[in-house]
mmCIF file of C-alpha atoms in Angstrom:
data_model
loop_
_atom_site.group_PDB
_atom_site.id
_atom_site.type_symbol
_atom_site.label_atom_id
_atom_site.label_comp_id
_atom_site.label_asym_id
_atom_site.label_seq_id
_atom_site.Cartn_x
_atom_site.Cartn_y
_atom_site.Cartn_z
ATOM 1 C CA UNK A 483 -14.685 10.875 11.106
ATOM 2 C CA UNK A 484 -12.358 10.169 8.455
ATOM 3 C CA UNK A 485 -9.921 6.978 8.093
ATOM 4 C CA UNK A 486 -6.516 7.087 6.810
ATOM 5 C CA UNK A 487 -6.031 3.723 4.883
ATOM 6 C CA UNK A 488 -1.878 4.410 3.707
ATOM 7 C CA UNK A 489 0.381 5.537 6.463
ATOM 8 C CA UNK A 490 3.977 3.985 7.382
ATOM 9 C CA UNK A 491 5.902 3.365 10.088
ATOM 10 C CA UNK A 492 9.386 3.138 10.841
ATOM 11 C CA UNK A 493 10.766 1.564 14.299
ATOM 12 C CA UNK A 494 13.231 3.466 16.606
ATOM 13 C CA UNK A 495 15.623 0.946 16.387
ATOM 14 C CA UNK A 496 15.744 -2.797 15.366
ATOM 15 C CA UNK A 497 18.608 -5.530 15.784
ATOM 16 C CA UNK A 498 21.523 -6.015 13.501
ATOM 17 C CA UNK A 499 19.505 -7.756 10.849
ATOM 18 C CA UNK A 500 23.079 -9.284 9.649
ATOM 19 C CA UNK A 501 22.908 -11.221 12.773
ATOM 20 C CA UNK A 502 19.542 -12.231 12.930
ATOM 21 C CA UNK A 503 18.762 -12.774 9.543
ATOM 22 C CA UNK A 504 21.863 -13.813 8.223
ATOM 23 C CA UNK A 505 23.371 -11.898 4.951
ATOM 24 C CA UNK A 506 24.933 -8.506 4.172
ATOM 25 C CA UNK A 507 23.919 -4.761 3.049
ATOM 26 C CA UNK A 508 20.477 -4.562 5.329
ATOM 27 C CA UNK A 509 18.537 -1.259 6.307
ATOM 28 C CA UNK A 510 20.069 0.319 9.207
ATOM 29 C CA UNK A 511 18.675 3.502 11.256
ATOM 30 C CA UNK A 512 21.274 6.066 11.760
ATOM 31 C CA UNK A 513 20.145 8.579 14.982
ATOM 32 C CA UNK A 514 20.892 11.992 14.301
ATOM 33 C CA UNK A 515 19.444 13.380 17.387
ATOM 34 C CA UNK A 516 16.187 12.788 19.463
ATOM 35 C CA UNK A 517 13.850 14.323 16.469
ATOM 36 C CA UNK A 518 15.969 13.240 13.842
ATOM 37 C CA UNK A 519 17.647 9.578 12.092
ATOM 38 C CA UNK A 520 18.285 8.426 8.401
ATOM 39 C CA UNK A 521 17.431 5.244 7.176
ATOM 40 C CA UNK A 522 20.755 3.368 5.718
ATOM 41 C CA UNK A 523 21.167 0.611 3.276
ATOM 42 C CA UNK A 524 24.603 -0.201 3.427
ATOM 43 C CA UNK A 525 26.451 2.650 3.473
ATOM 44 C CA UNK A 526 24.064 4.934 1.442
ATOM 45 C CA UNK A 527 20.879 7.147 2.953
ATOM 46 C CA UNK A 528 17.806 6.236 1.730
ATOM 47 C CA UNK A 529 15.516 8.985 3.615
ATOM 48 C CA UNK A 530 15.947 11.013 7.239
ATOM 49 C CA UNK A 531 12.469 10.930 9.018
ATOM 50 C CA UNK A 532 11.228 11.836 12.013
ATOM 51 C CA UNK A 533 9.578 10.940 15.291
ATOM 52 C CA UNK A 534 6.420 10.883 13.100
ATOM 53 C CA UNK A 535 7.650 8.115 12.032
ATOM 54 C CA UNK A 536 8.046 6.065 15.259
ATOM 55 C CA UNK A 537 6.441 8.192 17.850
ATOM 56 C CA UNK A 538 2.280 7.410 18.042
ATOM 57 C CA UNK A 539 2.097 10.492 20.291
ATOM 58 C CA UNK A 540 3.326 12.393 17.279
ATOM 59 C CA UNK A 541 1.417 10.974 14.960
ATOM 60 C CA UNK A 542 -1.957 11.302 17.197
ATOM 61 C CA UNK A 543 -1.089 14.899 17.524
ATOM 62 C CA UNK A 544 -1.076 15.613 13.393
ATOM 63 C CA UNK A 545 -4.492 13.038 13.008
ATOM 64 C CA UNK A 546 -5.956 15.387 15.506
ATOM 65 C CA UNK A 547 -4.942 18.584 13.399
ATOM 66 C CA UNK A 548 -6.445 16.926 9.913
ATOM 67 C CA UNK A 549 -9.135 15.247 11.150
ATOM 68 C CA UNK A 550 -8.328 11.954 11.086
ATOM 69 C CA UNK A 551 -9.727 9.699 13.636
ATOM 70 C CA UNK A 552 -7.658 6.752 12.628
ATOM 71 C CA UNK A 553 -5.066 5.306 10.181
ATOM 72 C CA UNK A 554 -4.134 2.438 8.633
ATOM 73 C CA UNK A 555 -0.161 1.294 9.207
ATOM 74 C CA UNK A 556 1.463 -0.306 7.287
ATOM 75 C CA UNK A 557 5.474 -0.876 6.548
ATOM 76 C CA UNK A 558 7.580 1.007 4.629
ATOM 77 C CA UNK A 559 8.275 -1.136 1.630
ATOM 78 C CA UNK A 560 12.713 -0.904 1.636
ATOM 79 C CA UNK A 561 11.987 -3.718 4.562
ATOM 80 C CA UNK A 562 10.180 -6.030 2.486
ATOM 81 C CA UNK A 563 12.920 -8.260 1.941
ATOM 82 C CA UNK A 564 11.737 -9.651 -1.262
ATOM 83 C CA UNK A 565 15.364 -9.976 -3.012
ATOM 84 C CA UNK A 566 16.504 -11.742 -0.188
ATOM 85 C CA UNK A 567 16.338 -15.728 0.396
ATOM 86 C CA UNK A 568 12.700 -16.742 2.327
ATOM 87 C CA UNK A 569 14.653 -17.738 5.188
ATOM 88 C CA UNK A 570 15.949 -14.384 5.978
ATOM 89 C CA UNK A 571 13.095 -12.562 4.880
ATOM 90 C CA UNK A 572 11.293 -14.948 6.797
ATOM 91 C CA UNK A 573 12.818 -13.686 10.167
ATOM 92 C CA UNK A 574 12.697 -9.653 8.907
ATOM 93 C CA UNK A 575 9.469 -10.160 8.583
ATOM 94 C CA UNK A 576 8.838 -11.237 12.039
ATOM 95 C CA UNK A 577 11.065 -8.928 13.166
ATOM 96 C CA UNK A 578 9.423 -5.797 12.066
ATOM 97 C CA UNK A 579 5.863 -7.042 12.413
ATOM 98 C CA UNK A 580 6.136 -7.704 16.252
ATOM 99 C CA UNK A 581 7.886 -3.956 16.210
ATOM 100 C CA UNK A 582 5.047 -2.562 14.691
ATOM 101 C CA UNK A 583 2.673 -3.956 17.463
ATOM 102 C CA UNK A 584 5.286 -3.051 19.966
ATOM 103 C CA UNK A 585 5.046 0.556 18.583
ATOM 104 C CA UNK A 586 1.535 1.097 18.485
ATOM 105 C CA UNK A 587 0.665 -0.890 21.969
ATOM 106 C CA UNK A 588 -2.886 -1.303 21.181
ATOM 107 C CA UNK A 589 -3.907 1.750 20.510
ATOM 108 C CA UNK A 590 -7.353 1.293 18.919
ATOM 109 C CA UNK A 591 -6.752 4.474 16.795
ATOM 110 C CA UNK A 592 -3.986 2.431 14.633
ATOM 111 C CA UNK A 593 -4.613 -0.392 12.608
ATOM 112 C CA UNK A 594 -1.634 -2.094 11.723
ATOM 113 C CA UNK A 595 -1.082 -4.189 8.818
ATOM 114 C CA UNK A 596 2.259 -6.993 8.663
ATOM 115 C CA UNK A 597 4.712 -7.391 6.117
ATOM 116 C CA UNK A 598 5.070 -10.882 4.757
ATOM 117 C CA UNK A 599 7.810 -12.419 2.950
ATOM 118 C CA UNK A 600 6.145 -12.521 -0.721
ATOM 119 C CA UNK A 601 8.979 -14.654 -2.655
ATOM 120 C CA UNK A 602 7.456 -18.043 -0.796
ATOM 121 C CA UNK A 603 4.102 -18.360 -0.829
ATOM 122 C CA UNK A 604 3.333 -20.598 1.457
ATOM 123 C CA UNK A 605 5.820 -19.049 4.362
ATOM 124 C CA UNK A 606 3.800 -15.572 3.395
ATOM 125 C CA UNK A 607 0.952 -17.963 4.266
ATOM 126 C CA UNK A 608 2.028 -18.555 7.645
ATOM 127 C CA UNK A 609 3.063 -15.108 8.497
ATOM 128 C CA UNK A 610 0.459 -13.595 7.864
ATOM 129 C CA UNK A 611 -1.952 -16.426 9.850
ATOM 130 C CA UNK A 612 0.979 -15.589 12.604
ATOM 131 C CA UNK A 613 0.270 -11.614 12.436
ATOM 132 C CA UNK A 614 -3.484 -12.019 12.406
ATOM 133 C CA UNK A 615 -3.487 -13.698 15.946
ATOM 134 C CA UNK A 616 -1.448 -11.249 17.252
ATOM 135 C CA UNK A 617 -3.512 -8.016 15.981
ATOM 136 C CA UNK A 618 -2.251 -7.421 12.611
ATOM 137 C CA UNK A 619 -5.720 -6.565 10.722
ATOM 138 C CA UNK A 620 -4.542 -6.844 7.391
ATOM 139 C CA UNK A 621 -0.895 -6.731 4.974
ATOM 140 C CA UNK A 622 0.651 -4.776 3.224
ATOM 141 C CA UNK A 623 2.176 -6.145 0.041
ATOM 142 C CA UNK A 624 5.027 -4.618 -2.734
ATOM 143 C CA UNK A 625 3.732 -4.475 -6.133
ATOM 144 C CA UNK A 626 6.123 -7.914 -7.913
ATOM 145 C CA UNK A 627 8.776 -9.789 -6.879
ATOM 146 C CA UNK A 628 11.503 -9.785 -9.189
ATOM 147 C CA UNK A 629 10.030 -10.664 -12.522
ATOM 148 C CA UNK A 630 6.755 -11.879 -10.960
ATOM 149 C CA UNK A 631 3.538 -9.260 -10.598
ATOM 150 C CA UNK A 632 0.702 -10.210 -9.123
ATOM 151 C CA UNK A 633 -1.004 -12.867 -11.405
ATOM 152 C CA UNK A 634 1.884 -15.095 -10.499
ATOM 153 C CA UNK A 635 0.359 -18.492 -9.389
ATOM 154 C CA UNK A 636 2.681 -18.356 -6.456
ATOM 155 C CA UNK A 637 1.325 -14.331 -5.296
ATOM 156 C CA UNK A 638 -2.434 -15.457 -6.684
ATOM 157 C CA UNK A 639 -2.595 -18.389 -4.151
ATOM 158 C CA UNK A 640 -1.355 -16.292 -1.574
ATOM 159 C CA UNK A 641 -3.946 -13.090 -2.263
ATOM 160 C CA UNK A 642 -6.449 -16.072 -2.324
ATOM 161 C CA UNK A 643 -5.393 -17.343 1.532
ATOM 162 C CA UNK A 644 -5.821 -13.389 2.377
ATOM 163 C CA UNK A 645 -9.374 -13.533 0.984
ATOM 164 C CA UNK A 646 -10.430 -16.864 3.068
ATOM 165 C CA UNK A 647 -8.620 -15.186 5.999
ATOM 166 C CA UNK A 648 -10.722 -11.915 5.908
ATOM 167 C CA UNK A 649 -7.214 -10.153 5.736
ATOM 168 C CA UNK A 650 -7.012 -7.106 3.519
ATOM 169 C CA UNK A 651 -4.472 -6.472 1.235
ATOM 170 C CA UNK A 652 -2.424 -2.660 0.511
ATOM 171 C CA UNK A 653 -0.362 -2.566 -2.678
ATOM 172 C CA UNK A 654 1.974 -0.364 -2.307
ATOM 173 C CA UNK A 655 4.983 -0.172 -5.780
ATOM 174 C CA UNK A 656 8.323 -0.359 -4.373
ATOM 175 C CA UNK A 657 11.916 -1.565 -6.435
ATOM 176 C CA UNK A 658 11.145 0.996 -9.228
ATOM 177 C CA UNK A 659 13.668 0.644 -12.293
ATOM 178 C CA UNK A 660 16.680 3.262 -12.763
ATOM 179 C CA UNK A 661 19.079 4.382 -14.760
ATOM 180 C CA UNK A 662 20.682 8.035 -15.777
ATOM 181 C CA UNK A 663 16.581 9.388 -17.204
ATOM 182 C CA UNK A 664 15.151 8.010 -13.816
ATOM 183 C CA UNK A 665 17.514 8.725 -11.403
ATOM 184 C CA UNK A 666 17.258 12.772 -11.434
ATOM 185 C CA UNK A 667 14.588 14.952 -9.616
ATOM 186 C CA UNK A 668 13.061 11.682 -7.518
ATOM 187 C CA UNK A 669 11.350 10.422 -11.485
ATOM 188 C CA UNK A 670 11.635 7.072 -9.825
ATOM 189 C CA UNK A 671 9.272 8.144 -7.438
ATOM 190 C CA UNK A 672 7.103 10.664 -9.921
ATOM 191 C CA UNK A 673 6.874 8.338 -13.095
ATOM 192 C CA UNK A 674 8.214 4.836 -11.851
ATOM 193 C CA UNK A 675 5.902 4.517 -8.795
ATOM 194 C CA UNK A 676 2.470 5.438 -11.292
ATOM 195 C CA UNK A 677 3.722 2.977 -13.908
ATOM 196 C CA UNK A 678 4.145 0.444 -11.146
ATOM 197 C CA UNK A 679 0.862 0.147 -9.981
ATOM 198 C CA UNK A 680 -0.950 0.397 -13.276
ATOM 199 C CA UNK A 681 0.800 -2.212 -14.418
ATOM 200 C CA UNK A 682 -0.059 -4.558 -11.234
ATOM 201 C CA UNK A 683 -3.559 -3.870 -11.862
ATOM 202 C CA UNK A 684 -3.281 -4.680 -15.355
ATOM 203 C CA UNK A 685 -1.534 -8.016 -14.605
ATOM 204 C CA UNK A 686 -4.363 -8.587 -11.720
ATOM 205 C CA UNK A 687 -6.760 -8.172 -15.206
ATOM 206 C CA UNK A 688 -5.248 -10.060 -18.097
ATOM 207 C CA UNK A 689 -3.176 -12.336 -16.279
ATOM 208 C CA UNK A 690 -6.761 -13.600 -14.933
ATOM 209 C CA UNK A 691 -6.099 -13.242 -11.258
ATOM 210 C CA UNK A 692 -9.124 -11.041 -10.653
ATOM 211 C CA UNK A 693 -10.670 -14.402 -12.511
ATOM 212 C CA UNK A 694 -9.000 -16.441 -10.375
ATOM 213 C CA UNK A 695 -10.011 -15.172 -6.779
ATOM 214 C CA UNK A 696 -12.990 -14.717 -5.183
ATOM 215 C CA UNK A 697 -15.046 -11.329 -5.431
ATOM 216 C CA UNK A 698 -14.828 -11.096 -1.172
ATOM 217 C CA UNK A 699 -10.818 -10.440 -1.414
ATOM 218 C CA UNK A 700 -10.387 -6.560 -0.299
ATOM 219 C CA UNK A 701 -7.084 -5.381 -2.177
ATOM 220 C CA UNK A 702 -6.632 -1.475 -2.048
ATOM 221 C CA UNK A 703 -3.899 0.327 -4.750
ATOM 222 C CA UNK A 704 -1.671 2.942 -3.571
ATOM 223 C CA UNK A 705 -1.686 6.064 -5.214
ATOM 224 C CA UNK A 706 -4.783 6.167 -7.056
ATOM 225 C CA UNK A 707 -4.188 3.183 -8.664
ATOM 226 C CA UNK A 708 -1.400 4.981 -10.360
ATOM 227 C CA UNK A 709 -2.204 5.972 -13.946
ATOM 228 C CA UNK A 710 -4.225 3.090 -14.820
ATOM 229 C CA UNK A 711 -7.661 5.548 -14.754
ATOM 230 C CA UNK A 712 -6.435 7.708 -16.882
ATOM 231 C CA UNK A 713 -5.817 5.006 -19.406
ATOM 232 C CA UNK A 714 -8.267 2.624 -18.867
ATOM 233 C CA UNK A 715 -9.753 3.911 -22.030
ATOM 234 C CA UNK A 716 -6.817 2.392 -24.272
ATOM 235 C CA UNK A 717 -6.409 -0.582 -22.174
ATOM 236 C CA UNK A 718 -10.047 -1.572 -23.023
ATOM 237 C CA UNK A 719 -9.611 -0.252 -27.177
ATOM 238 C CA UNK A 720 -6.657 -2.634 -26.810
ATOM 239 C CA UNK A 721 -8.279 -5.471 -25.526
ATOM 240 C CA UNK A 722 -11.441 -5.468 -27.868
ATOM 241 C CA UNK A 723 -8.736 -4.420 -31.251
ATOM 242 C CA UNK A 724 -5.751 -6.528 -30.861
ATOM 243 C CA UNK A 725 -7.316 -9.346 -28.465
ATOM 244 C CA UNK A 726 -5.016 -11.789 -30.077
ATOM 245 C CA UNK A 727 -2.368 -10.362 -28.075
ATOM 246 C CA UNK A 728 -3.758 -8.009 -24.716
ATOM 247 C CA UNK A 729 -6.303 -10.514 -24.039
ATOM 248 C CA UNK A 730 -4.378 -12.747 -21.682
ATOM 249 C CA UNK A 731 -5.767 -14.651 -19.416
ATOM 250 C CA UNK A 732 -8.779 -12.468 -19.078
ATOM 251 C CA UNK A 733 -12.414 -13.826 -19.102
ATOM 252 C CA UNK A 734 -13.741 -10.188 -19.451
ATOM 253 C CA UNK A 735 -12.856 -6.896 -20.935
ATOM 254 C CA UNK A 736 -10.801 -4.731 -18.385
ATOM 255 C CA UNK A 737 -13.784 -2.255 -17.473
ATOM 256 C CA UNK A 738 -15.494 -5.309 -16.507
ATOM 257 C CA UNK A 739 -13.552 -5.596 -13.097
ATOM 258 C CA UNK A 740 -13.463 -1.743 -12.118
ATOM 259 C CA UNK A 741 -15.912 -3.214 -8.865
ATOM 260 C CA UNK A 742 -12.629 -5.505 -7.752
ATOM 261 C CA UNK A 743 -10.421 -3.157 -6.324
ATOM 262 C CA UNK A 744 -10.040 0.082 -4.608
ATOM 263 C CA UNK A 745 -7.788 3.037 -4.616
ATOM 264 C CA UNK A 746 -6.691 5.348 -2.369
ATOM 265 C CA UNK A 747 -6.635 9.194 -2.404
ATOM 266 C CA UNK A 748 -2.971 9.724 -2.968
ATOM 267 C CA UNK A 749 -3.506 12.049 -6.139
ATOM 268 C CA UNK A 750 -3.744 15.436 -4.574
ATOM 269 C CA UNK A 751 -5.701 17.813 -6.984
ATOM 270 C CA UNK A 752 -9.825 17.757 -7.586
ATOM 271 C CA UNK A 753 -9.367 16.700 -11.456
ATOM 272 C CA UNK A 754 -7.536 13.241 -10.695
ATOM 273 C CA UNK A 755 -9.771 12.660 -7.916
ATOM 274 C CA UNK A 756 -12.784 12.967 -10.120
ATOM 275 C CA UNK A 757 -11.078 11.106 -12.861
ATOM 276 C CA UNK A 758 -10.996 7.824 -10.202
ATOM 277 C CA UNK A 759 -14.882 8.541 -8.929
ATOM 278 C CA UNK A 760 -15.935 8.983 -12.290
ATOM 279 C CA UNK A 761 -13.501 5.554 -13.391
ATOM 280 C CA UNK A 762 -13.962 3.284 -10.215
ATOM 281 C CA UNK A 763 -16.747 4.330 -8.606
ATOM 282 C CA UNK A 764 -17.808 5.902 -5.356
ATOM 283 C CA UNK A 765 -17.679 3.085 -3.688
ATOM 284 C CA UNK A 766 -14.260 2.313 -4.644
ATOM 285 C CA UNK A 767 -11.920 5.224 -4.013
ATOM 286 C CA UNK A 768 -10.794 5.981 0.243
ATOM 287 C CA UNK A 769 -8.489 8.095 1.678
ATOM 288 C CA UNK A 770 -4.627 8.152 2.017
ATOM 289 C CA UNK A 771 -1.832 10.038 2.762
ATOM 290 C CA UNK A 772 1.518 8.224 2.584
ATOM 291 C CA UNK A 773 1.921 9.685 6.102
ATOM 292 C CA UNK A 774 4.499 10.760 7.688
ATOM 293 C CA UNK A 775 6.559 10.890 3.798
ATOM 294 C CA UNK A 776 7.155 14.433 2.557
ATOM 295 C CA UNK A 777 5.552 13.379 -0.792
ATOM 296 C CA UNK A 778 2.262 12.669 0.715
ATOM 297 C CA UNK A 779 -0.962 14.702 1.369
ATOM 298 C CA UNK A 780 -0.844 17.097 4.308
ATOM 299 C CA UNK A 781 -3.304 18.189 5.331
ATOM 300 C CA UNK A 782 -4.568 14.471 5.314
ATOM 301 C CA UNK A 783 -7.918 14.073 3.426
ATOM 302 C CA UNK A 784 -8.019 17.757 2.132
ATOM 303 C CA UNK A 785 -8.397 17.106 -1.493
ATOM 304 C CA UNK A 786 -11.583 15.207 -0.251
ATOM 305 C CA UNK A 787 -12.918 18.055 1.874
ATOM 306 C CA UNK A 788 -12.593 20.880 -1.139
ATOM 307 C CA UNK A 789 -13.889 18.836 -3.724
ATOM 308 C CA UNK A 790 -16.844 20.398 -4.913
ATOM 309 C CA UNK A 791 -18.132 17.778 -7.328
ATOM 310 C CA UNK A 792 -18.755 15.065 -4.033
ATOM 311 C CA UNK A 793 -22.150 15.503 -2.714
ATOM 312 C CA UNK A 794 -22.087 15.146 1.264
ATOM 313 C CA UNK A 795 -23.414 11.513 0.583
ATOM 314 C CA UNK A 796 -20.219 10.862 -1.546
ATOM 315 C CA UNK A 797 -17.806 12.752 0.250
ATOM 316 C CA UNK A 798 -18.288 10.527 3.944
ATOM 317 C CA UNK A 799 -17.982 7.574 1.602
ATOM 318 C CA UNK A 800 -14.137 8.970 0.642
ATOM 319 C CA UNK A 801 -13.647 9.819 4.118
ATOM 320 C CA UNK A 802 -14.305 6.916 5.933
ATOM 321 C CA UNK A 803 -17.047 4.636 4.488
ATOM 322 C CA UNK A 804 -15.093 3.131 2.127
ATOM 323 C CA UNK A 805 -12.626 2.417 4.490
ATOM 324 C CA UNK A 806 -14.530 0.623 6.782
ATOM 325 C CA UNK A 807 -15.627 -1.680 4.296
ATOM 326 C CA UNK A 808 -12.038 -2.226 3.161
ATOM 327 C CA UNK A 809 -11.138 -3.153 6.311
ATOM 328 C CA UNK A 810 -14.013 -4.776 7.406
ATOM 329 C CA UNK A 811 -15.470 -3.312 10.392
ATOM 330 C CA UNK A 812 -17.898 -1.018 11.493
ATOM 331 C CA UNK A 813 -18.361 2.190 12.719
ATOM 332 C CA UNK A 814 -20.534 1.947 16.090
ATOM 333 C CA UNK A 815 -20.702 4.468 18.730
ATOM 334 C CA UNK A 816 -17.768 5.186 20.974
ATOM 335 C CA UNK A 817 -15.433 4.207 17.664
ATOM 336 C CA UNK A 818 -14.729 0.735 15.573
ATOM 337 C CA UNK A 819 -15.612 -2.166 16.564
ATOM 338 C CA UNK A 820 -15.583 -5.605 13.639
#
């Protein structure tokens, strides 16, 4: 069995968000045909996808072909809303999150995680205690808000209601920076998205929010965490040479809370993927895909399955152990039950 933690979805279809959210210049699907529709914000396309995107029977069909006996899914982040006022992004978020559930009906082989509506704490709060009753098993979260990452007090307090809730948490980077150098050959997505996430987990570090929240909150990093393996090793020369500035908030030097967080697959080749083992652990690193996305793994889990440095031991661990801890269930006979 192996568990896909990073999928997305995309509805067939949603109301005019200008009417029920109020505002201007919000995601729109455009339908091409029956297999085909581009996602529109404003007048500009933002991706085309496919019925893997809304169609479970679809999706069911390419887990079957890569071995994947369930995933994880979660939004796509250009719904999150976040530069919008809390009311609106308030009602998107409601919106899309009882979409989702429509979507996936129950199907036990789909876990979905909500969206919340990040920029107010406390109505993230609520959302999310809203999603949980009706099946959500966990959220999905964007990697700041504007000028705020994730040791905000605001984002920390909310992480920290996620933790007492039992409700884990995807990172996923989103609103990457442009500009003439980043705008060619999808960098945004190639150098942006990896500089995104290391720098969340480095604000989760010395901004003291790993300090902050209790060791039982399950927060997974897209992307392998991004680049912050590969430079852990400067991060922590940093810290111990010029602690009058990197040190934050941090009790701790930064390899001290490698046991915090996990990380997901999302790096393709056998060297990066024994870079994060080696980094974070065994126990820390689970598959993902960024299914149905044409920049994600296909087949699903395969960089896993030909690693030849994971003993058998370590390999189910990658495949669906982790997972299951993440999520926190368990694997029983017949499939998952919590």
């Amino acid at each position: 069995m192996a568990v896909d933690v990073h999928t997305h979805l995309v509805p067939k279809g949603w109301p005019d968000l200008s009417v029920a959210c109020g505002g201007d210049g919000w995601p729109w699907l455009r339908i091409d045909s029956e297999r085909a529709a581009m996602i529109m914000v404003g007048e500009t396309e933002f991706r085309p996808i496919g019925p893997q995107a809304w169609d479970p029977a679809v999706r069911r069909v390419d887990m079957d072909a890569d071995g994947i006996e369930v995933q994880v899914v979660s939004p796509t982040p250009v719904f999150f809303g976040y530069d919008r006022p809390a009311d609106q992004a308030v009602k998107l978020a409601r919106i899309f999150n009882d979409l989702t559930l429509e979507t996936l009906a129950g199907d036990d082989r789909f876990v979905p995680f909500c969206q919340v509506p990040l920029q107010d704490p406390d109505a993230a709060c609520a959302e999310l205690d809203r999603c949980r009753e009706a099946g959500h098993a966990g959220v999905e979260i964007g990697n700041h808000v504007g000028d705020k990452d994730l040791d905000d007090a605001g984002i920390v307090a909310f992480l920290n209601h996620c933790a007492e809730t039992g409700m884990p948490v995807l990172v996923h980077p989103w609103d990457m920076p442009g500009g003439p150098r980043l705008d060619r050959w999808m960098a945004r997505w190639l150098t942006g998205m990896p500089a995104e996430t290391h720098l969340s987990i480095i604000a989760m570090i010395l901004g003291g929010a790993f300090d902050a929240l209790p060791p039982y909150l399950r927060i997974c990093f897209a992307h392998g965490g991004g680049s912050f393996a590969f430079w852990l090793g400067r991060l922590e020369n940093a810290w111990h040479r010029r602690g009058d500035i990197v040190r934050g908030c941090s009790e701790h030097p930064p390899s001290h809370y490698l046991d915090r967080f996990f990380v997901d697959t999302v790096v393709f080749e056998s060297a990066p993927l024994r870079l994060l083992v080696d980094t974070v652990g065994e126990d820390r690193v689970l598959v993902g895909s960024d299914y149905p996305y044409p920049l994600g793994e296909r087949p699903v889990g395969e960089v896993v399955r030909k690693a030849g440095f994971l003993t058998a031991d370590q390999q189910q661990k990658l495949l669906s152990g982790n997972a299951l801890h993440f999520l926190g269930i368990n694997a029983v006979s017949g499939g998952l039950d919590e």
